[in-house]
Amino acid sequence: MSDTQTRASVSGIVGNAVLAAVGGAALAGGLGFGVTTEAGLIGPGFLPSVAGALVLVFSLVEIVRLYAARPAAAAPSPSEASSAVAEEAQGTVGDPPADGSKALDTFGRTARQQTTAVWKVFGTIGAAVLLVPLLGMIPALGLLVLALGLWVERRPVVPVVLTSVGAMVFAYIVFVRVLHVPVPTGPLGFV
Amino acid sequence: MIDNLLLGLETAVSPENLLWCFIGVALGTVIGMLPGLGATTGVAILLPITLTMEPVTALIMLAGIYYGCQYGGSISSILVSTPGDSSSVVLTLDGYQMARKGRAGAALAIAAISSFVAAILSLLFLILLAAPIASFALKFGPAENLAVILLGLATIVSFSGSNAVRGLSMAALGILVSTVGVASGFSTDRFTFGNVNLLSGIPFIEVMIGLFAVGEVLHQIRRGGEKPIRARFRDMIVTRSDLRRAVAPTLRGSGIGLGLGVLPGAGATLASFMSYGIEKQVSKHRNEMGSGAIEGVAAPEASNNAAANASFIPTLALGIPGGGATAVLLGAFIVFGLQPGPLLFESQPALVWGLLVSFFFGNLLLLVLNLPLAPVFAQALRLPYSYLYPVIIFTSLIGAYAVGNNHFSLWVVFVAGLVGYLMKQFDFPVAPLVLGLVLGPLLEKALVQTSAHGEGNLLVIFQQPISLTLTLAAIVLGVGPGLLRTLRARRSATTRTNERQDIHA
């Protein structure tokens, strides 16, 4: 079994284990709401219990399947071997190299920098959402575009500023002037 | 009939009505392209500006906004994998893949053409069969509605392919998430953890924006991004072969859309998912589905549009909205002092038939407007992704805010974005989650009503002919593909064993 397959299998098992836990908790919570009413009709806990039980069962089935598939890959049939090669080839093309090699992607980043960039983008979005009540929605989101362009992507200043201003003007015209969306303005009164 | 059509034509082709129809279609296309702003929101947002108009003009404009939004949602699904509403989610599967292969223009053109064909077919259907279909739909009680929803959920198996267990798991998770908030028909609040924002449930449009727009952006950054697509202009144009391949899926999609659009509440989302699932079973090119097949664009787009038009049947003939957007339109009728229902056809023939005929002109305008513009829209993909994705996040967040006018919506997008990213990383399909989320409230309502109807016995769905047929179809659709795969695997294993025995002999 290749490293890529092992990683996919382990991450699949972890993901399904998390889902199974969510399903189990929902099942317990649903039972607490009451599966049936006193009249024997469906109660408020029926659907959460059934959905939770299904999530739990399907996740456990998937975990078993992933676990059972591990030894089978040790001696693959010719067709399984060729599909594994194809999958691995796709993985090579589609996914970043996991060894932290110095190959650069279209953003000019290495594999390690890609992971960091994801969390930088995610953190920037969170910061912008926090800033909305303080600055107003459009300025906060304009800053978001600036931060992503300059800090995360390290693009030249002028095109990033133009993109940010363009997005703000577009949003102002469409959402504020045309659609009359009451966007938060913040204490300074910016839209 | 002919007199009514002539009356409708006279109303629809007046310069004023044609102008407002055009404005409605154009505005609807722009609104539909914005993440999260689907037809329901588009019609609701623009309803106030029609209040000073004549009722028929206002309704023609609102209907134009409705189907303009439907097509606009398809554009953003195809170009940036960000559906405007849930009925465009399926287009992100093959439409977006076509765009990544430099065929965005062709995907947009096929979407426009199949939409138009479906609209015309459904319009003919609407004119000829509105009354009889409406009376048939009246026979649909709780058990039949429950069976339709089960049928919709069963399609997940077919479009999840070999990953059916994960698809089912995600659909169940979607249903589970839809149960957050005050239960349908009860006063119990579930899984709200004391947060008042969760009392009305987790807003699915915001979840969808997070899963698809933000999740896709984060996934692209992790993958290293796509190079800007520098497709040649001729690759952007739809070919004869594309058109040939689109004919059968468009007709099948239109049929499914018509059938489901007529049923109150079933709507365009279910139709688009179901037509994709069926296409994956019957299409000659089913192996290409999911990697940029024309069939994966034509069928759901046709069914989406056919269902949107067909949903006017219960709205106009019975006064029961077929979906969210028609519910808002129903509100518009009432604002204008009109009462939709069987009497409307007799009391307001110019309005009803004018509106129906205007659908033809509206869809024609949509085609004329969008077919030449398809390659132009597709030029958006030439922008470097590092400039494009901040703008996608910007419009996604403000679009989500516009839906709920609530800061909480932004946090829902934020969390759903992380979930969407992790799902892509761990290879969990997103579309079944959305279907579960959309169908969850309808499923619960149907379960509660069926339970009351059967005095606690849900097996009543096997006791009535329509619901029995639909439930059996759901079982076949749910179990059939897995059973076929197992039988095929066994047969090939037997063949291999026999071949080996022959060689040894």
XYZ file of C-alpha atoms in Angstrom:
696
model
C 0.000 0.000 0.000
C 1.425 3.389 -1.000
C 1.802 6.340 1.363
C -0.969 8.191 -0.483
C -3.406 5.288 -0.031
C -2.445 4.830 3.620
C -3.007 8.551 4.289
C -6.353 8.488 2.453
C -7.416 5.419 4.405
C -6.374 6.858 7.789
C -7.982 10.240 7.067
C -11.132 8.432 5.887
C -11.274 6.432 9.124
C -10.717 9.585 11.217
C -13.370 11.531 9.270
C -15.895 8.721 9.624
C -15.104 8.295 13.319
C -15.920 11.997 13.858
C -19.158 11.531 11.906
C -20.030 8.418 13.914
C -19.555 10.419 17.122
C -21.842 13.186 15.782
C -24.434 10.588 14.763
C -24.270 8.889 18.174
C -24.675 12.209 19.999
C -27.622 13.172 17.768
C -29.259 9.790 18.364
C -28.956 10.256 22.134
C -30.203 13.857 21.899
C -33.104 12.842 19.641
C -34.240 10.138 22.044
C -34.269 12.813 24.743
C -36.683 14.992 22.721
C -39.212 12.156 22.503
C -39.444 9.855 19.500
C -43.223 9.534 19.791
C -45.937 11.605 21.412
C -48.332 10.322 24.059
C -50.870 9.657 21.297
C -48.378 7.356 19.553
C -47.675 9.823 16.753
C -44.248 10.977 15.574
C -42.571 13.215 18.139
C -39.940 15.971 17.808
C -37.124 13.487 18.438
C -38.080 11.037 15.687
C -36.208 12.540 12.747
C -33.047 13.548 14.723
C -32.913 9.995 16.156
C -33.369 8.307 12.779
C -30.929 10.672 11.020
C -28.394 10.316 13.855
C -28.705 6.518 13.790
C -28.230 6.485 10.011
C -25.127 8.712 10.234
C -23.756 6.397 12.943
C -24.471 3.201 10.984
C -23.196 4.470 7.606
C -20.022 5.854 9.217
C -19.339 2.542 10.981
C -19.948 0.632 7.723
C -17.487 2.951 5.968
C -14.891 2.502 8.726
C -15.208 -1.296 8.438
C -14.938 -1.063 4.636
C -11.825 1.107 4.826
C -10.293 -1.195 7.419
C -11.091 -4.317 5.399
C -9.668 -2.750 2.235
C -6.213 -2.309 3.808
C -4.978 -5.963 3.695
C -6.590 -6.479 0.272
C -4.310 -3.846 -1.181
C -1.278 -5.876 -0.138
C -1.897 -8.360 -2.954
C -3.917 -6.516 -5.562
C -5.390 -8.133 -8.644
C -4.089 -6.773 -11.971
C -7.194 -4.616 -12.461
C -7.018 -3.271 -8.895
C -3.343 -2.567 -9.369
C -3.938 -0.629 -12.568
C -6.755 1.411 -11.012
C -4.543 2.091 -8.009
C -1.842 3.376 -10.373
C -4.411 5.561 -12.109
C -5.653 6.910 -8.785
C -2.119 7.570 -7.666
C -1.380 9.331 -10.948
C -4.451 11.512 -10.430
C -3.312 12.182 -6.914
C 0.073 13.269 -8.188
C -1.526 15.682 -10.610
C -4.334 16.904 -8.430
C -2.823 16.983 -4.966
C 0.191 18.762 -3.647
C 3.299 16.733 -2.880
C 3.068 15.683 0.746
C 6.763 15.495 1.431
C 7.112 19.229 1.552
C 9.173 19.260 -1.632
C 10.064 22.560 -3.249
C 7.827 22.131 -6.355
C 5.832 25.347 -6.803
C 2.113 25.540 -7.598
C 0.337 28.156 -9.729
C 0.388 30.561 -6.759
C 4.179 30.094 -6.459
C 3.878 28.172 -3.177
C 5.444 24.956 -1.901
C 3.300 22.192 -0.370
C 3.963 23.422 3.166
C 3.116 27.010 2.199
C -0.183 25.773 0.686
C -1.325 24.443 4.064
C -0.300 27.677 5.771
C -2.102 29.706 3.079
C -5.377 27.823 3.693
C -5.324 28.755 7.377
C -4.226 32.329 6.583
C -7.202 32.737 4.228
C -9.561 31.164 6.742
C -8.231 33.377 9.558
C -8.526 36.488 7.358
C -12.173 35.675 6.631
C -12.802 35.276 10.386
C -11.084 38.605 11.100
C -13.159 40.354 8.418
C -16.393 38.939 9.882
C -15.326 40.232 13.308
C -14.575 43.670 11.825
C -17.971 44.027 10.093
C -19.771 45.564 13.141
C -16.804 47.887 13.791
C -16.008 49.183 10.296
C -19.161 48.502 8.322
C -19.647 45.630 5.944
C -18.246 46.933 2.666
C -15.056 48.499 4.162
C -14.395 45.326 6.189
C -14.790 43.144 3.104
C -12.690 45.597 1.069
C -9.949 45.160 3.667
C -10.382 41.405 3.347
C -9.608 41.600 -0.394
C -6.578 43.825 0.337
C -5.265 41.465 3.025
C -5.703 38.382 0.862
C -4.041 40.035 -2.149
C -1.148 41.708 -0.356
C -0.479 39.501 2.676
C -1.474 35.990 1.549
C -0.869 36.210 -2.207
C 1.892 38.892 -2.210
C 0.553 40.434 -5.409
C 1.553 43.934 -6.617
C -0.136 46.763 -4.679
C -1.846 48.627 -7.526
C -3.842 45.711 -9.036
C -4.859 44.508 -5.550
C -6.058 47.995 -4.536
C -7.952 48.303 -7.829
C -9.562 44.871 -7.273
C -10.570 45.842 -3.728
C -12.001 49.222 -4.777
C -13.764 47.621 -7.750
C -15.375 44.981 -5.521
C -16.507 47.636 -3.022
C -18.006 49.873 -5.737
C -19.774 46.860 -7.326
C -21.147 45.735 -3.957
C -22.289 49.269 -3.100
C -24.125 49.718 -6.401
C -25.739 46.268 -6.496
C -26.478 45.543 -2.845
C -26.973 49.014 -1.347
C -28.327 51.150 -4.200
C -30.235 48.586 -6.314
C -31.245 45.856 -3.859
C -31.519 48.139 -0.790
C -29.860 45.570 1.475
C -29.442 47.205 4.917
C -25.732 46.370 5.245
C -24.161 47.108 8.663
C -22.556 50.555 8.670
C -20.467 50.458 11.849
C -20.085 53.343 14.352
C -18.474 55.623 11.737
C -21.395 55.283 9.362
C -19.539 53.660 6.454
C -21.745 51.300 4.441
C -58.347 27.928 -25.785
C -57.342 29.815 -28.972
C -59.274 32.892 -27.835
C -57.486 32.765 -24.494
C -54.087 32.442 -26.174
C -54.819 35.417 -28.464
C -55.917 37.438 -25.460
C -52.722 36.464 -23.667
C -50.606 37.309 -26.715
C -52.215 40.728 -26.972
C -51.371 41.416 -23.321
C -47.836 39.985 -23.400
C -46.608 41.774 -26.546
C -47.554 45.288 -25.453
C -44.335 47.378 -25.561
C -44.565 48.177 -21.855
C -44.913 44.526 -20.811
C -42.143 43.400 -23.166
C -39.818 46.098 -21.767
C -40.455 45.115 -18.133
C -40.128 41.451 -19.030
C -36.692 42.227 -20.535
C -35.667 44.268 -17.459
C -36.865 41.442 -15.191
C -34.934 38.792 -17.113
C -31.733 40.887 -17.184
C -31.956 41.830 -13.485
C -32.783 38.236 -12.582
C -29.720 36.942 -14.447
C -27.442 39.363 -12.567
C -29.020 38.589 -9.189
C -28.907 34.836 -9.828
C -25.178 35.073 -10.550
C -24.518 36.471 -7.069
C -23.754 33.714 -4.561
C -26.724 32.883 -2.382
C -29.171 35.108 -4.160
C -31.487 32.627 -5.802
C -34.886 33.089 -7.404
C -36.787 33.318 -4.110
C -34.583 36.077 -2.729
C -34.438 37.849 -6.097
C -38.222 37.970 -6.458
C -38.657 38.972 -2.794
C -36.050 41.765 -2.979
C -37.471 43.282 -6.173
C -41.155 42.859 -5.303
C -41.431 46.373 -3.749
C -40.367 48.121 -6.975
C -43.297 46.526 -8.845
C -45.972 47.776 -6.447
C -46.712 50.897 -8.499
C -47.186 48.923 -11.739
C -50.285 47.378 -13.281
C -50.755 43.881 -11.764
C -50.163 42.046 -15.051
C -47.002 44.066 -15.830
C -45.693 43.530 -12.301
C -46.329 39.777 -12.451
C -44.715 39.508 -15.903
C -41.638 41.310 -14.553
C -41.519 39.140 -11.414
C -41.831 35.976 -13.504
C -38.959 37.302 -15.681
C -36.862 37.836 -12.551
C -37.727 34.279 -11.479
C -36.415 32.477 -14.533
C -33.608 35.020 -15.043
C -32.399 34.113 -11.537
C -32.586 30.420 -12.386
C -30.235 30.921 -15.343
C -27.983 33.329 -13.429
C -27.517 30.659 -10.744
C -26.420 28.248 -13.450
C -23.773 30.723 -14.688
C -22.091 31.019 -11.274
C -22.330 27.227 -10.747
C -20.585 26.580 -14.043
C -17.935 29.301 -13.853
C -16.894 29.381 -10.200
C -18.663 26.351 -8.656
C -20.807 28.681 -6.568
C -24.517 27.917 -7.008
C -26.995 30.755 -6.647
C -29.516 28.396 -5.070
C -29.973 24.734 -4.281
C -31.471 23.867 -7.668
C -28.157 24.834 -9.338
C -26.011 22.662 -7.060
C -25.958 19.726 -9.486
C -24.504 21.933 -12.218
C -21.318 22.317 -10.169
C -20.583 18.651 -10.870
C -20.237 18.634 -14.663
C -20.670 22.306 -15.596
C -17.715 23.378 -13.474
C -15.607 20.490 -14.793
C -16.406 21.585 -18.361
C -15.317 25.119 -17.433
C -12.023 23.807 -15.992
C -11.452 22.051 -19.330
C -11.847 25.328 -21.226
C -15.437 24.600 -22.301
C -17.261 27.105 -20.090
C -18.833 28.828 -23.096
C -20.212 25.529 -24.389
C -21.535 24.613 -20.925
C -23.252 27.995 -20.587
C -24.693 27.756 -24.092
C -25.990 24.214 -23.500
C -27.504 25.402 -20.218
C -29.236 28.291 -22.032
C -30.513 26.101 -24.880
C -31.728 23.244 -22.679
C -33.392 25.783 -20.393
C -35.168 27.328 -23.364
C -36.315 23.979 -24.784
C -37.545 22.877 -21.348
C -39.335 26.197 -20.882
C -41.145 25.908 -24.205
C -42.117 22.276 -23.561
C -43.315 23.087 -20.075
C -45.207 26.118 -21.352
C -47.109 23.949 -23.853
C -47.747 21.495 -21.036
C -48.870 24.325 -18.784
C -51.316 25.693 -21.346
C -52.766 22.316 -22.359
C -52.826 20.425 -19.090
C -52.904 22.948 -16.255
C -56.430 22.108 -15.180
C -56.312 18.253 -15.325
C -52.843 18.112 -13.736
C -53.924 20.425 -10.957
C -56.834 18.122 -10.139
C -54.491 15.075 -10.140
C -52.057 16.866 -7.815
C -54.976 17.443 -5.464
C -54.976 13.684 -4.855
C -51.523 13.973 -3.289
C -51.906 13.656 0.426
C -49.235 13.290 3.135
C -48.402 9.682 2.207
C -47.810 10.567 -1.450
C -45.699 13.591 -0.508
C -43.633 11.402 1.815
C -43.132 8.871 -0.982
C -41.976 11.622 -3.392
C -39.398 12.822 -0.852
C -38.168 9.263 -0.268
C -37.830 8.902 -4.041
C -35.752 12.082 -4.120
C -33.501 10.835 -1.336
C -33.068 7.498 -3.103
C -31.466 9.256 -6.089
C -28.456 9.958 -3.868
C -27.402 6.338 -4.331
C -27.259 6.746 -8.080
C -25.280 9.973 -8.188
C -22.878 8.936 -5.427
C -21.664 6.090 -7.697
C -19.263 3.689 -5.981
C -19.185 6.021 -2.970
C -22.834 5.333 -2.097
C -22.270 4.782 1.644
C -20.556 8.152 2.031
C -23.316 9.773 -0.054
C -25.990 8.267 2.183
C -24.050 9.261 5.276
C -23.848 12.868 4.039
C -27.560 12.929 3.161
C -28.393 11.687 6.670
C -26.092 14.378 8.090
C -27.899 17.000 5.968
C -31.252 15.820 7.344
C -29.797 15.891 10.855
C -28.544 19.478 10.409
C -31.989 20.465 9.081
C -33.548 19.360 12.394
C -31.760 22.111 14.327
C -34.272 24.643 15.657
C -37.923 24.438 16.587
C -39.392 21.194 15.304
C -42.036 21.276 12.561
C -45.445 21.024 14.233
C -43.980 21.092 17.778
C -42.745 23.704 20.207
C -39.557 21.861 21.223
C -36.275 23.521 20.238
C -33.593 21.034 19.210
C -29.793 21.315 19.286
C -29.894 25.129 19.706
C -27.642 25.200 22.812
C -29.394 28.381 23.961
C -28.538 30.336 20.800
C -31.581 32.329 19.633
C -30.193 32.514 16.093
C -30.582 28.745 15.840
C -34.257 28.706 16.854
C -35.371 29.096 13.242
C -32.849 26.484 12.113
C -29.520 26.632 10.305
C -30.120 28.730 7.179
C -29.418 26.427 4.247
C -28.553 29.124 1.686
C -25.738 30.389 3.903
C -24.591 26.805 4.491
C -24.587 26.244 0.746
C -22.536 29.405 0.130
C -20.008 28.288 2.744
C -19.783 24.708 1.490
C -19.485 25.546 -2.176
C -17.907 29.001 -2.455
C -15.600 29.265 0.569
C -14.966 25.497 0.753
C -14.007 25.409 -2.946
C -11.694 28.435 -2.591
C -9.857 26.849 0.357
C -9.648 23.528 -1.501
C -8.188 25.208 -4.587
C -5.569 26.978 -2.469
C -4.629 23.658 -0.845
C -4.411 21.956 -4.241
C -2.228 24.700 -5.621
C -4.880 26.426 -7.704
C -5.862 26.155 -11.313
C -4.028 27.979 -14.035
C -6.051 30.740 -15.715
C -7.933 29.143 -18.599
C -6.830 30.571 -21.921
C -9.311 28.772 -24.120
C -9.578 29.613 -27.780
C -12.772 31.371 -28.777
C -13.863 28.444 -30.970
C -13.628 26.095 -27.959
C -16.058 28.370 -26.178
C -18.752 27.840 -28.793
C -21.177 24.938 -28.635
C -20.597 22.320 -31.349
C -23.032 20.178 -33.312
C -21.887 17.128 -31.396
C -22.608 18.935 -28.097
C -26.096 19.765 -29.331
C -26.740 16.174 -30.465
C -25.630 14.819 -27.109
C -27.848 17.320 -25.289
C -31.119 16.418 -27.053
C -32.127 13.273 -25.129
C -30.999 14.503 -21.672
C -32.886 17.764 -22.254
C -36.080 15.893 -23.115
C -35.692 13.486 -20.185
C -34.850 16.353 -17.841
C -37.867 18.335 -19.054
C -40.146 15.353 -18.394
C -38.821 14.860 -14.868
C -39.004 18.593 -14.170
C -42.585 18.779 -15.375
C -43.627 15.782 -13.293
C -42.037 17.024 -10.087
C -42.650 20.739 -10.593
C -46.392 20.135 -10.593
C -46.267 18.659 -7.087
C -46.528 21.315 -4.409
C -43.305 21.591 -2.470
C -41.243 19.120 -4.505
C -39.750 21.824 -6.665
C -36.786 22.362 -8.914
C -34.047 21.138 -6.540
C -35.423 17.625 -6.333
C -36.027 17.600 -10.098
C -32.455 18.619 -10.918
C -30.944 16.021 -8.569
C -33.269 13.299 -9.831
C -32.649 14.021 -13.511
C -28.879 13.922 -12.905
C -29.246 10.599 -11.084
C -31.348 9.121 -13.889
C -28.945 10.422 -16.532
C -26.144 8.665 -14.702
C -28.084 5.421 -15.049
C -29.317 5.645 -18.648
C -26.982 7.941 -20.594
C -24.642 6.497 -23.232
C -21.937 8.730 -21.771
C -22.644 7.907 -18.113
C -18.979 7.068 -17.506
C -18.055 10.680 -18.288
C -20.583 12.074 -15.826
C -18.898 14.022 -13.067
C -15.904 14.874 -15.205
C -17.481 17.410 -17.555
C -20.200 15.648 -19.581
C -22.703 17.662 -21.624
C -25.457 15.371 -20.301
C -24.622 16.437 -16.735
C -25.394 20.050 -17.695
C -28.323 19.611 -20.095
C -30.477 17.265 -17.982
C -30.446 19.091 -14.617
C -30.733 22.501 -16.265
C -33.734 21.382 -18.337
C -35.430 19.764 -15.340
C -34.698 22.791 -13.173
C -36.365 25.147 -15.652
C -39.236 22.807 -16.482
C -39.961 22.386 -12.762
C -39.803 26.153 -12.251
C -42.435 26.675 -14.959
C -44.541 23.693 -13.924
C -44.644 24.967 -10.349
C -46.940 27.711 -11.671
C -49.650 25.049 -12.177
C -50.429 24.507 -8.475
C -49.749 28.207 -7.821
C -52.192 29.540 -10.404
C -54.748 26.726 -10.470
C -54.898 25.839 -6.777
C -53.314 28.769 -4.959
C -50.713 26.350 -3.526
C -47.117 27.484 -4.156
C -44.925 24.927 -5.915
C -41.749 26.256 -4.296
C -40.136 29.196 -2.480
C -40.157 31.623 -5.405
C -43.753 30.845 -6.355
C -44.690 31.329 -2.687
C -43.345 34.892 -2.947
C -45.193 35.317 -6.251
C -48.346 34.085 -4.544
C -47.780 36.849 -2.019
C -47.485 39.307 -4.927
C -50.867 38.160 -6.290
C -52.428 38.816 -2.908
C -50.712 42.235 -2.660
C -52.366 43.115 -5.993
C -55.766 41.981 -4.671
C -55.890 38.780 -6.724
C -56.753 35.369 -5.316
C -54.996 32.521 -7.172
C -57.136 29.421 -7.590
C -59.508 27.814 -10.089
C -61.613 31.001 -10.277
C -58.649 33.129 -11.350
C -58.735 31.614 -14.873
C -62.338 32.796 -15.251
C -62.183 36.136 -13.461
C -58.808 37.372 -14.819
C -58.261 35.654 -18.202
C -56.146 38.507 -19.635
C -53.844 38.404 -16.615
C -53.467 34.602 -16.439
C -53.017 34.027 -20.167
C -50.910 37.174 -20.578
C -48.617 35.878 -17.860
C -48.427 32.412 -19.435
C -47.662 33.778 -22.916
C -45.082 36.158 -21.431
C -43.142 33.065 -20.258
C -42.421 32.327 -23.920
C -41.114 35.847 -24.608
C -39.205 35.928 -21.326
C -37.419 32.677 -22.093
C -36.755 33.797 -25.670
C -35.224 37.035 -24.326
C -33.166 34.983 -21.882
C -31.804 32.861 -24.732
C -31.118 35.851 -26.994
C -29.427 37.700 -24.131
C -27.335 34.817 -22.834
C -26.318 32.784 -25.881
C -24.057 35.490 -27.372
C -22.871 36.482 -23.899
C -21.836 32.949 -22.862
C -18.256 33.274 -24.179
C -18.077 36.755 -22.601
C -19.122 35.446 -19.161
C -16.594 32.644 -19.597
C -13.787 35.212 -19.896
C -13.996 35.551 -16.100
C -11.960 32.343 -15.970
C -9.002 34.090 -17.622
C -8.438 36.090 -14.447
C -5.620 34.750 -12.242
C -7.188 32.853 -9.340
C -5.273 34.889 -6.754
C -7.299 37.960 -7.839
C -10.537 36.069 -8.450
C -10.940 34.200 -5.158
C -10.856 37.253 -2.835
C -13.718 38.695 -4.911
C -15.607 35.365 -4.717
C -15.277 35.452 -0.896
C -16.337 39.129 -0.827
C -19.508 38.561 -2.864
C -20.264 35.303 -1.017
C -20.214 37.039 2.367
C -22.264 40.040 1.302
C -24.658 37.747 -0.626
C -25.149 35.629 2.506
C -25.800 38.757 4.556
C -28.380 39.931 1.996
C -30.347 36.695 2.457
C -30.831 36.912 6.221
C -29.896 40.554 7.028
C -28.157 39.090 10.045
C -24.513 39.048 11.136
C -25.031 35.423 12.201
C -25.286 34.501 8.491
C -21.616 35.452 8.076
C -20.583 33.057 10.845
C -22.649 30.285 9.247
C -20.755 30.841 5.965
C -17.459 30.848 7.873
C -18.120 27.532 9.658
C -19.725 25.896 6.590
C -16.670 26.982 4.563
C -14.371 25.075 6.917
C -16.685 22.048 6.845
C -16.812 22.186 3.021
C -13.013 22.341 2.859
C -12.594 19.368 5.215
C -15.217 17.383 3.274
C -13.277 17.923 0.055
C -10.020 17.009 1.775
C -11.494 13.802 3.226
C -13.348 13.037 -0.028
C -16.914 13.310 1.268
C -19.500 14.299 -1.394
C -21.120 17.682 -0.739
C -24.220 17.480 -2.976
C -26.028 14.777 -0.892
C -25.536 16.928 2.223
C -27.287 19.838 0.511
C -30.114 17.596 -0.713
C -30.606 16.271 2.829
C -30.577 19.805 4.183
C -33.188 20.975 1.665
C -35.427 17.921 1.913
C -35.114 17.526 5.703
C -37.870 19.998 6.706
C -40.169 18.673 3.949
C -39.473 15.108 5.082
C -40.285 15.916 8.694
C -43.497 17.713 7.739
C -44.558 14.773 5.548
C -43.663 12.280 8.311
C -45.668 14.194 10.926
C -48.676 14.503 8.596
C -48.491 10.858 7.458
C -48.198 9.738 11.065
C -51.297 11.752 11.966
C -53.125 10.473 8.863
C -52.274 6.839 9.680
C -52.826 7.297 13.431
C -49.170 6.566 14.132
C -48.773 3.968 11.374
C -46.280 5.113 8.733
C -46.904 2.004 6.653
C -49.933 3.740 5.143
C -47.574 4.703 2.319
C -47.879 1.067 1.173
C -51.648 1.137 1.280
C -52.418 3.734 -1.395
C -51.668 3.122 -5.088
C -49.755 6.333 -5.887
C -47.637 6.310 -2.738
C -47.043 2.552 -3.080
C -45.785 2.969 -6.664
C -43.540 5.881 -5.685
C -42.161 4.052 -2.625
C -41.412 0.941 -4.671
C -39.652 3.140 -7.236
C -37.616 4.650 -4.385
C -36.649 1.171 -3.155
C -35.637 0.090 -6.680
C -33.632 3.287 -7.197
C -32.003 2.970 -3.788
C -31.153 -0.728 -3.830
C -30.983 -1.411 -7.589
C -27.576 0.102 -8.477
C -25.795 -1.699 -5.604
C -27.523 -4.979 -6.444
C -26.573 -4.625 -10.125
C -22.951 -3.924 -9.207
C -22.833 -6.996 -6.961
C -24.410 -9.206 -9.656
C -21.991 -7.885 -12.302
C -19.019 -8.501 -9.987
C -20.214 -12.053 -9.255
C -20.805 -12.745 -12.939
C -17.314 -11.551 -13.921
C -15.804 -13.581 -11.057
C -17.664 -16.700 -12.278
C -16.499 -16.045 -15.847
C -12.880 -15.720 -14.666
C -13.159 -18.996 -12.693
C -14.638 -20.807 -15.707
C -11.876 -19.455 -17.978
C -9.217 -20.686 -15.535
C -10.876 -24.126 -15.361
C -10.964 -24.276 -19.187
C -7.253 -23.399 -19.356
C -6.399 -26.120 -16.811
C -8.589 -28.616 -18.640
